[in-house]
Coordinates of C-alpha atoms and ligand atoms in Angstrom, one line a residue:
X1 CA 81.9 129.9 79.7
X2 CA 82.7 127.2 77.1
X3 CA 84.4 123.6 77.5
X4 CA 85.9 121.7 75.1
X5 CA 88.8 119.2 74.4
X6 CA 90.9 117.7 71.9
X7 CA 92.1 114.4 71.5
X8 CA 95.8 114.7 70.9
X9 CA 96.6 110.8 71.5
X10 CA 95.3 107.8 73.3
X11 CA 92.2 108.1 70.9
X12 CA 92.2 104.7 68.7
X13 CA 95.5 103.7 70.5
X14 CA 97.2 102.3 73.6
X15 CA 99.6 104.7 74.2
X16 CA 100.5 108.8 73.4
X17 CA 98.0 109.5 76.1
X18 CA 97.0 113.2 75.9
X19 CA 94.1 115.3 75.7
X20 CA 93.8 118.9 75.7
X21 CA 90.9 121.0 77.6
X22 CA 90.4 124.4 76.8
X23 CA 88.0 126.1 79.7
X24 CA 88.0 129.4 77.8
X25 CA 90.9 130.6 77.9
X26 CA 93.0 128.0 79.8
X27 CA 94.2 125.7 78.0
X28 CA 95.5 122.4 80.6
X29 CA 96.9 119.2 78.7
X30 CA 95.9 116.2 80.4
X31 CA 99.1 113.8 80.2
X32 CA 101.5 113.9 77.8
X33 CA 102.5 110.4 76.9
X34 CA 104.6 109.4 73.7
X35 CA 103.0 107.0 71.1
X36 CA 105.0 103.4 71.1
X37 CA 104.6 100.4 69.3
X38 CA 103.8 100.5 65.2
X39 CA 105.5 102.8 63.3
X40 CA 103.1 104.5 61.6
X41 CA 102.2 105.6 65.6
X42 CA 105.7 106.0 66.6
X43 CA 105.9 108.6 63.8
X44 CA 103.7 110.7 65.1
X45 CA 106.0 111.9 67.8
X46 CA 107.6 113.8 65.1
X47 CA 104.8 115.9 64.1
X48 CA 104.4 119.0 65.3
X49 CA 102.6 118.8 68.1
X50 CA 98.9 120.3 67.4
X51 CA 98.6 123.5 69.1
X52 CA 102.1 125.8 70.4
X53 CA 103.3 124.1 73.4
X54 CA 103.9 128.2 74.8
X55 CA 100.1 128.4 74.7
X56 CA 99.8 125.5 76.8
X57 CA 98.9 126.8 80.5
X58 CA 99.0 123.8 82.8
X59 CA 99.8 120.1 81.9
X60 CA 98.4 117.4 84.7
X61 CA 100.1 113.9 85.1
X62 CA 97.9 110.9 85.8
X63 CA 101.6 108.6 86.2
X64 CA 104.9 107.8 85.3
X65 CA 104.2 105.4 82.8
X66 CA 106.1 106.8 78.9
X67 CA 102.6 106.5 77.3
X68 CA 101.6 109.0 79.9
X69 CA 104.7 111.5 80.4
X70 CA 106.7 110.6 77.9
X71 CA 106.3 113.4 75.5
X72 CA 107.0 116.1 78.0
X73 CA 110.5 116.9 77.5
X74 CA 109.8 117.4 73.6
X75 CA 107.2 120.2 75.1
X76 CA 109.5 121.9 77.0
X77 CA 111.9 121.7 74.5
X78 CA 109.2 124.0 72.2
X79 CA 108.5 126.3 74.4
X80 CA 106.3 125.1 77.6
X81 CA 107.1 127.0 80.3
X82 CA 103.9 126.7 82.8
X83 CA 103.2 124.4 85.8
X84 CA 103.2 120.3 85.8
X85 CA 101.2 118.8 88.7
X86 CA 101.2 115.3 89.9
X87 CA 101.3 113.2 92.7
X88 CA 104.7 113.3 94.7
X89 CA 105.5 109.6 93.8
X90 CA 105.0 110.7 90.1
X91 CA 107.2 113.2 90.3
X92 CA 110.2 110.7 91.8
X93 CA 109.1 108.1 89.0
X94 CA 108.9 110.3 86.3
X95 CA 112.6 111.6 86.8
X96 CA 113.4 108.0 86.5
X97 CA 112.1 107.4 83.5
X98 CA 112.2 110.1 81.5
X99 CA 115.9 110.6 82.2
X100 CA 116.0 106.9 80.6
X101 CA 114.1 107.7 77.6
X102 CA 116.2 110.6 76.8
X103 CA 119.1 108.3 77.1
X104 CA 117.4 106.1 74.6
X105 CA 116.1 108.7 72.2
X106 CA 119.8 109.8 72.6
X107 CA 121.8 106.6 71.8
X108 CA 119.3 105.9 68.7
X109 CA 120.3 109.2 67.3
X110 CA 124.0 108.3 67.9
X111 CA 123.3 105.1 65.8
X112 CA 121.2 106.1 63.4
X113 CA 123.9 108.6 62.5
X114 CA 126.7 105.6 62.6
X115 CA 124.5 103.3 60.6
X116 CA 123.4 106.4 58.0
X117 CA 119.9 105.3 58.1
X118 CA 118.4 108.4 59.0
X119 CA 116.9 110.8 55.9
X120 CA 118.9 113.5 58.3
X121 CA 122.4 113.9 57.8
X122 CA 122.4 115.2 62.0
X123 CA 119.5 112.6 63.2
X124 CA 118.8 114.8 66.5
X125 CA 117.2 112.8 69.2
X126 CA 113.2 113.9 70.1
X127 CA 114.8 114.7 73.4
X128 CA 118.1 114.8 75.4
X129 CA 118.3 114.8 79.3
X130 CA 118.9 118.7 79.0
X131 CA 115.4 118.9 78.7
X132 CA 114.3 116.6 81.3
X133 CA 116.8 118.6 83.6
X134 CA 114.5 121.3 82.3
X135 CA 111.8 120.4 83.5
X136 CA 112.3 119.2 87.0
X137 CA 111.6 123.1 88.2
X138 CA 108.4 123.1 86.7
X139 CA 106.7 120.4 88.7
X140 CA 104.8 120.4 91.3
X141 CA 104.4 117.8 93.8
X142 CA 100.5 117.3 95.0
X143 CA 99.1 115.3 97.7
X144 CA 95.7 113.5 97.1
X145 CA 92.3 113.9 98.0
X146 CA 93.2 117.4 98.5
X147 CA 91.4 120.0 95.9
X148 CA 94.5 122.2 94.1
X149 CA 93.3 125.4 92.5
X150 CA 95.4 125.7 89.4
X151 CA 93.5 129.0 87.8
X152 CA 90.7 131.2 89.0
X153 CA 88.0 128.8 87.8
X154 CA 89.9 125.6 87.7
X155 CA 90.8 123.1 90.7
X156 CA 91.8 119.7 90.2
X157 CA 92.6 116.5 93.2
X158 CA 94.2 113.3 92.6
X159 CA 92.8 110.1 93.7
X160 CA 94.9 106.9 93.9
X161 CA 94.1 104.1 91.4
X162 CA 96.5 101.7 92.3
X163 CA 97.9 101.1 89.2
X164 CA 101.2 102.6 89.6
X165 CA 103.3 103.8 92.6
X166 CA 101.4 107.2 93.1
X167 CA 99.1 106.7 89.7
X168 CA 96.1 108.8 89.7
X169 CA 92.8 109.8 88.6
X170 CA 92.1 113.1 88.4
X171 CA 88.9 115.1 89.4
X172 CA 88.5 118.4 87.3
X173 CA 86.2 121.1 88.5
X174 CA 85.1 123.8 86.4
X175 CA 83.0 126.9 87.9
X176 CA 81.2 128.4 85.2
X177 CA 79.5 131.6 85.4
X178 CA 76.4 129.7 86.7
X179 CA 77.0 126.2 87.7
X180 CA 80.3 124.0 88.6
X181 CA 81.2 121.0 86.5
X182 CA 82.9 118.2 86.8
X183 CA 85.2 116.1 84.8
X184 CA 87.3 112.8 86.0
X185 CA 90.0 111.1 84.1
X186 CA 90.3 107.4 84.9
X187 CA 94.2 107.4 84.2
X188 CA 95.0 104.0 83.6
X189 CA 93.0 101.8 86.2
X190 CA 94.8 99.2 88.9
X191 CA 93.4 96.1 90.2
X192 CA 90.9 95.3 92.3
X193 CA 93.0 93.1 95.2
X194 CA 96.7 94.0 93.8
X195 CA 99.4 92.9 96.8
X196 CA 100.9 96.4 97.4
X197 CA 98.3 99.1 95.9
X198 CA 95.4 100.2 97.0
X199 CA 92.1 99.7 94.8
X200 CA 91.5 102.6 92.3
X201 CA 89.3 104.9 94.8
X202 CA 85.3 104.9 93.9
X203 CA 84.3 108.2 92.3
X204 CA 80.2 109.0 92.5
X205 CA 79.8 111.2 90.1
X206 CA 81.0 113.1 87.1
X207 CA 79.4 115.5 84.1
X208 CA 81.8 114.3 81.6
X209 CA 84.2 110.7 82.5
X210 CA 86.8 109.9 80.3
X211 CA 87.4 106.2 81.1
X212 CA 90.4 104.0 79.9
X213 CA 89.9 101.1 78.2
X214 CA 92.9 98.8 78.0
X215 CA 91.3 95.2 79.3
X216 CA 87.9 96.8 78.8
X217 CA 87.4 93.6 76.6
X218 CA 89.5 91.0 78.3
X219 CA 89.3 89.1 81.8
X220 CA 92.7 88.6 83.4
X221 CA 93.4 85.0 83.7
X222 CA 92.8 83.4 87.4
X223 CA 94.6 85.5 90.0
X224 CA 97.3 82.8 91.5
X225 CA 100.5 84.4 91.3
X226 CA 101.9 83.5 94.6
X227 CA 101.5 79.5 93.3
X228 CA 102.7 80.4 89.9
X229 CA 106.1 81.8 91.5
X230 CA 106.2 79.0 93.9
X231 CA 105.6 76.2 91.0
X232 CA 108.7 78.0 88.8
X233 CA 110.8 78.5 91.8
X234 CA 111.0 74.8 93.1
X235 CA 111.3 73.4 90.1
X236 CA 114.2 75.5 88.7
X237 CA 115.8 74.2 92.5
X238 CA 115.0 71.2 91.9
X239 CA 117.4 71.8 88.5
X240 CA 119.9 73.3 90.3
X241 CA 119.4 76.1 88.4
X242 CA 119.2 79.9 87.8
X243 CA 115.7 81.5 87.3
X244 CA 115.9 84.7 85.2
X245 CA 113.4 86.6 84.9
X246 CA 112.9 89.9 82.4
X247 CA 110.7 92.4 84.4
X248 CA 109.8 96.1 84.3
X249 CA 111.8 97.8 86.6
X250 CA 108.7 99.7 88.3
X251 CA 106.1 97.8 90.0
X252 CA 106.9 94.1 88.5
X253 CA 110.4 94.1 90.4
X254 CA 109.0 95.2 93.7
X255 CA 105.4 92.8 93.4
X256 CA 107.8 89.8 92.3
X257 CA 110.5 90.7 95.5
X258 CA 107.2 91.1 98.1
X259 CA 106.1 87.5 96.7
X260 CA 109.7 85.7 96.5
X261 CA 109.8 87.2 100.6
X262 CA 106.6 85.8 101.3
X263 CA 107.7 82.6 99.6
X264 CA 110.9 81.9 101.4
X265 CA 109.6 83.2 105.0
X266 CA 106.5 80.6 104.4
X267 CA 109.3 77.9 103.5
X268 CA 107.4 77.3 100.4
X269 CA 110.4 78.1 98.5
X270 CA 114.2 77.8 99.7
X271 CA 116.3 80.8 100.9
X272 CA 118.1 81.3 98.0
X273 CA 120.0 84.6 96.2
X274 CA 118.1 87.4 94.7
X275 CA 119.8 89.1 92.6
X276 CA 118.0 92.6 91.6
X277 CA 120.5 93.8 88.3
X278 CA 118.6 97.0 87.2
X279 CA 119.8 100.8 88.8
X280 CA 116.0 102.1 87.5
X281 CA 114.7 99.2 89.5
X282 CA 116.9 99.7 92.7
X283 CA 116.5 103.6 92.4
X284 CA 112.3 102.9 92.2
X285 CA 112.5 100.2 94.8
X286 CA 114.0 103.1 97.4
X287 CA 110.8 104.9 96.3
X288 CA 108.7 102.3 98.2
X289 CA 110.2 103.7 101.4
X290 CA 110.1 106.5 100.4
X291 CA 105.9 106.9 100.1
X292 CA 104.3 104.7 102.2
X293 CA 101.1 106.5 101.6
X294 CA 100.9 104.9 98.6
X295 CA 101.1 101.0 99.2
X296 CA 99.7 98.6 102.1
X297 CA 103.7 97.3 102.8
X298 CA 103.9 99.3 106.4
X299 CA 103.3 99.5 109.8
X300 CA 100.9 101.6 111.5
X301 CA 103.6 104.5 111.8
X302 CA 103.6 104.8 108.2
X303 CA 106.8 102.7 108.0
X304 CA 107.5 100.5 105.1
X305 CA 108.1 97.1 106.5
X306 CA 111.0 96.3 104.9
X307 CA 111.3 92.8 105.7
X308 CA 107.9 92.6 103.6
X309 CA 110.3 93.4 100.5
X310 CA 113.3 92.1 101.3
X311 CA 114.6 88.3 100.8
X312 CA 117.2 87.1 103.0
X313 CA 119.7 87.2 100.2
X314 CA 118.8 90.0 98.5
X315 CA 121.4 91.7 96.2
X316 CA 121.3 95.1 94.3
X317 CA 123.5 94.7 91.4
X318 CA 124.9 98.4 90.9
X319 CA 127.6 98.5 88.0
X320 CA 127.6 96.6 85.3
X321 CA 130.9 94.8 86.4
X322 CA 129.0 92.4 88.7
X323 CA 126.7 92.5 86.4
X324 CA 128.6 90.9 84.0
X325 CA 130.1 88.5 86.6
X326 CA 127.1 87.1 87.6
X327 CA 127.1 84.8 84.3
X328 CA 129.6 82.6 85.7
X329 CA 127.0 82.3 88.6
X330 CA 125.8 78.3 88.9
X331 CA 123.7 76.9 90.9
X332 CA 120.1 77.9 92.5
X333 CA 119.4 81.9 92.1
X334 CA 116.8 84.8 90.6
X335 CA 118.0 87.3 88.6
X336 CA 115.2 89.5 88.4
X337 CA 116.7 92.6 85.3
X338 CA 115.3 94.8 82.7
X339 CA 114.1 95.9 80.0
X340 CA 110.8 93.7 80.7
X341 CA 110.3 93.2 77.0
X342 CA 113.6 92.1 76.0
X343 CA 114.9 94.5 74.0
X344 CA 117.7 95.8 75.5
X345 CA 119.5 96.7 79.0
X346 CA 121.3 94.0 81.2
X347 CA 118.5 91.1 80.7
X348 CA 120.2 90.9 77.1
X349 CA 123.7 89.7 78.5
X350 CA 122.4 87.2 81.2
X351 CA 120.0 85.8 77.9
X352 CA 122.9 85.3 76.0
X353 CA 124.7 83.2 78.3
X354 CA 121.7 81.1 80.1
X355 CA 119.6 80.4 77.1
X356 CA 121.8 77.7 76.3
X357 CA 121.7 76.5 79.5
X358 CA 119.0 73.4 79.7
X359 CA 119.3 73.9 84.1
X360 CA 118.2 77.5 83.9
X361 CA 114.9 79.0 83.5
X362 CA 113.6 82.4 82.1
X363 CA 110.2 83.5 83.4
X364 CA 108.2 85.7 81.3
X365 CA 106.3 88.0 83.3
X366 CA 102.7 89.3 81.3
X367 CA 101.5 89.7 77.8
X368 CA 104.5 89.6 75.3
X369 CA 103.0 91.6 72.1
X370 CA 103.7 90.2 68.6
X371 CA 107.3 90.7 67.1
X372 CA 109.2 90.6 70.1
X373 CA 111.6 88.4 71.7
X374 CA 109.1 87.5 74.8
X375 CA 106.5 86.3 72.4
X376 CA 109.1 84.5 70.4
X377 CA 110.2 82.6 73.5
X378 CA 106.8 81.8 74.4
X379 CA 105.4 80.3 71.2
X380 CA 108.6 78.0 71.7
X381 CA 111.5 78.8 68.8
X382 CA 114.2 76.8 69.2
X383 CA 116.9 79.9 68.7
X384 CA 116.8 83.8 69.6
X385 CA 118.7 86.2 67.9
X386 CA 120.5 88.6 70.6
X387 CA 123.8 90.6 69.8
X388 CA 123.6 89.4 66.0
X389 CA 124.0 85.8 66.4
X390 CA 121.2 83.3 66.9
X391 CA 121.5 82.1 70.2
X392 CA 119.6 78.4 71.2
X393 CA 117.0 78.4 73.3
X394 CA 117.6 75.3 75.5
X395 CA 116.7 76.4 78.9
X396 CA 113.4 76.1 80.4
X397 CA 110.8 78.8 79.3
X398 CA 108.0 79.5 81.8
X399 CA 105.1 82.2 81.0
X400 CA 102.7 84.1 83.7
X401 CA 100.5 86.2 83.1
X402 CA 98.7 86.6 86.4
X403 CA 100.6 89.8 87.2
X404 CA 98.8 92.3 85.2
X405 CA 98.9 96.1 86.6
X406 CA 95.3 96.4 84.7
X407 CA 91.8 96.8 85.7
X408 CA 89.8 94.2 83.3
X409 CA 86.9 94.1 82.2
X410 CA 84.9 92.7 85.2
X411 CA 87.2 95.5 87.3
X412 CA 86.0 98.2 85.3
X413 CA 83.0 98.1 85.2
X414 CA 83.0 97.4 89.0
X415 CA 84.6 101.0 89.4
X416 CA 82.1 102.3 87.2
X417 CA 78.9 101.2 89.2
X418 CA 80.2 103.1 91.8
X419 CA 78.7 106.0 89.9
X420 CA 75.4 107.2 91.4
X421 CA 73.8 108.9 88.3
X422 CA 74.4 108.7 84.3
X423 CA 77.3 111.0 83.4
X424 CA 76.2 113.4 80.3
X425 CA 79.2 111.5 77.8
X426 CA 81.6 109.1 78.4
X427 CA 84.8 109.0 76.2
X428 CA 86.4 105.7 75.4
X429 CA 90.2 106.4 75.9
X430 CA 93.5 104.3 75.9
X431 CA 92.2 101.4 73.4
X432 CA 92.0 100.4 70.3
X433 CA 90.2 98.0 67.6
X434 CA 87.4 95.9 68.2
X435 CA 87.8 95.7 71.6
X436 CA 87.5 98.8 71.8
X437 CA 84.4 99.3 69.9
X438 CA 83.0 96.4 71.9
X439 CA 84.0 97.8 75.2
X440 CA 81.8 100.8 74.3
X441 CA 78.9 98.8 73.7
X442 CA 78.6 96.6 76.7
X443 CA 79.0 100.2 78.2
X444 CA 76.1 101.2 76.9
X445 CA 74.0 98.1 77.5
X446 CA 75.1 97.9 80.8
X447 CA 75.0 101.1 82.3
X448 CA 72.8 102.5 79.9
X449 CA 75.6 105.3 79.5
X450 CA 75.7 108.0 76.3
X451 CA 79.1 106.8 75.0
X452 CA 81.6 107.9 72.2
X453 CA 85.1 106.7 70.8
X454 CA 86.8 109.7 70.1
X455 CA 89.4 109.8 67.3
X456 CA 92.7 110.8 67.2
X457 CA 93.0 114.7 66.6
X458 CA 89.0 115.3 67.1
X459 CA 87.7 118.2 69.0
X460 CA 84.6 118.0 70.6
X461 CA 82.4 120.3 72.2
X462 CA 81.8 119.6 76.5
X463 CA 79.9 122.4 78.1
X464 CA 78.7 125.6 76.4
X465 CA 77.4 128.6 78.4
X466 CA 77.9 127.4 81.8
Ligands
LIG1 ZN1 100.1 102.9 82.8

């Protein structure tokens, strides 16, 4: 029996996570996430995807993140028609977000078509939510630590990594004609003493690791963000003003609720408004009750504690109506609202009217990449363009970045020594550049592991006559 697999994203890159194992004649594509960022990546989710989607037997989700899933839709849209197995968190998640990239992918068809800038004279969208509806029958839900047979010689089990509500890594178990292998699949990697998640759970051994790599060069600044909040909070009181704060509406919204409840029932904050204006935020918040398996925010009947996310004003903002009215809001209050980078959904609207506000304050949450509005506001221009005019930025702007979802590098390798002996290979996944490169090599001096940096659309032989 023979082994190999191909790199079909997440190879040189951060994102379009997915690699394809062929174990004879199965073929099972691990993730299937859609390439973001630069161009020249984005473009790739217009290729043709490698091999025929229809020969594709089984895909495996490690989470709900678009690098990870979102290129599934397009796959069922050419012809996939086999099982998708995740966690049962993923599964609610992914729903969530897919159905929101197909709106997107939708609307940007709809203006490319208005603004004629497409080479198409019918720009169709990679996906619409047809095909997510599609493929909502195909998954199926999988506890953890549990081995799942998904062909005669394959079984797989999730393990939590606590990067993500229900993010996984995934143990691969091959039985060959005369010996059993083993692959594992970091997924993206959580942290080591997040508020809500578990740590990524330790995994002892494996033939072949494919190990991500995002901070694999970086340390994450001190871990304070309980004082951060509390610093930001006060002092926008102190203003009489409104803190608003950009966030992603899965994981960030929930960790910064759990802290602003903490806050307030300490009395190291005031009791005052939280506004949560978001529906994939609210909808993904409800999924916290939902699986209390998955985070340490319950009793010991497996009930979520919801008091532990829950301020005593807390609001969900539904339609866009109130919404809207919450502009003419003064006074102390959070609006916590999406997207977390800035470049579009509700946050737009409350920027445009509390920018120019000097008592208000916008808190950006994490690392703002270069280009974007986040970054702008952090390096301090004095205007922001939103809805075509340039807009002054005259409010307070605050930056944390103690709230990272990400293993670093210290982290990783942590969850690495857990290994008790040398895996055969070890592919670098999920990074890119020199960090990348250097990542690999403290690897190697440090464990003394055989490593390689795949590239994007390379093949590589794993096991041959097993
Ligand atoms: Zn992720």
């Amino acid at each position: 029996m023979n082994v190999s697999v191909k790199f079909l994203g997440g190879a040189g890159s951060v994102t379009g996570s997915r690699y394809l194992l062929t174990i004879d004649n199965f073929n099972v594509l691990l993730d299937a996430g859609l390439f973001q960022g630069l161009k020249e990546l984005r473009l790739r989710n217009w290729h043709e995807f490698p091999v025929d989607p229809a020969t594709i037997d089984a895909i495996i989700i490690t989470h709900a993140h678009i690098d990870h899933v979102g290129y599934l839709p397009r796959l069922i849209k050419e012809g996939f028609t086999g099982p998708i197995y995740c966690t049962e968190p993923t599964a609610d998640l992914m729903e969530l977000t897919l159905m929101d990239s197909a709106k997107l992918q939708e609307e940007e068809a709809e203006f490319a078509k208005k603004k004629h800038y497409s080479k198409h004279e019918n720009p169709e969208p990679l996906y619409r939510a047809e095909d997510v509806e599609d493929m909502l029958p195909l998954i199926r839900r999988k506890d953890t630590d549990q081995r799942i047979k998904i062909s005669d010689r394959v079984e797989i089990c999730f393990r939590q990594s606590g990067h993500l509500l229900g993010a996984a890594i995934v143990e691969l178990f091959v039985k060959g004609d005369r010996e059993e292998k083993k692959i594992v699949f970091s997924g993206d990697l959580g942290r080591d003493s997040d508020v809500m998640l578990y740590p990524p759970t330790p995994i002892d051994e494996a033939d072949v690791l494919f190990i991500e790599s995002t901070y694999g060069n970086k340390d994450n600044p001190a871990f304070d963000p309980e004082g951060d909040l509390e610093r930001v909070v006060n002092d926008t009181v102190k203003n009489n003003g409104v803190l608003l704060i950009p966030a992603f509406a899965i994981g960030r919204t929930q960790v910064l609720l759990h802290y602003f409840h903490k806050l307030m029932k300490q009395d190291k904050v005031p009791d005052i408004p939280v506004y949560i204006d978001s529906p994939m935020a609210i909808s993904a918040t409800y999924l916290y009750y939902k699986h209390p398996k998955y985070h340490k925010l319950k009793d010991f009947n497996e009930r979520v504690f919801a008091q532990e996310m829950e301020t005593n004003m807390l609001v969900f903002v539904k339609n866009s109506q109130h919404s809207k009215s919450l502009n003419d809001l003064k006074g102390s209050a959070i609006i916590i609202s999406s997207s977390g980078m800035m470049t579009g959904g509700r946050i737009l609207h409350h920027m445009y009217h509390r920018l120019k506000n000097p008592q208000d304050t916008i808190l950006v949450p994490g690392f703002q990449a270069e280009g974007t509005r986040g970054r702008r506001l952090v390096d301090g221009e004095s205007t922001l363009r939103i809805f075509g005019q340039d807009v002054p930025v005259l409010c307070k702007v605050a930056n944390m970045k103690s709230l990272s979802g990400h293993a670093d590098r210290e982290e990783l390798f942590k969850w690495m020594k857990n290994f008790k002996k040398k895996p055969k290979v070890v592919f670098t996944i999920h990074g890119e550049g020199k960090d990348l490169e250097m990542y690999g090599q403290a690897i190697r001096e440090r464990m003394g592991w055989n490593v390689m940096q795949p590239k994007y659309l390379q093949t590589v032989s794993l096991f041959e006559g097993i």
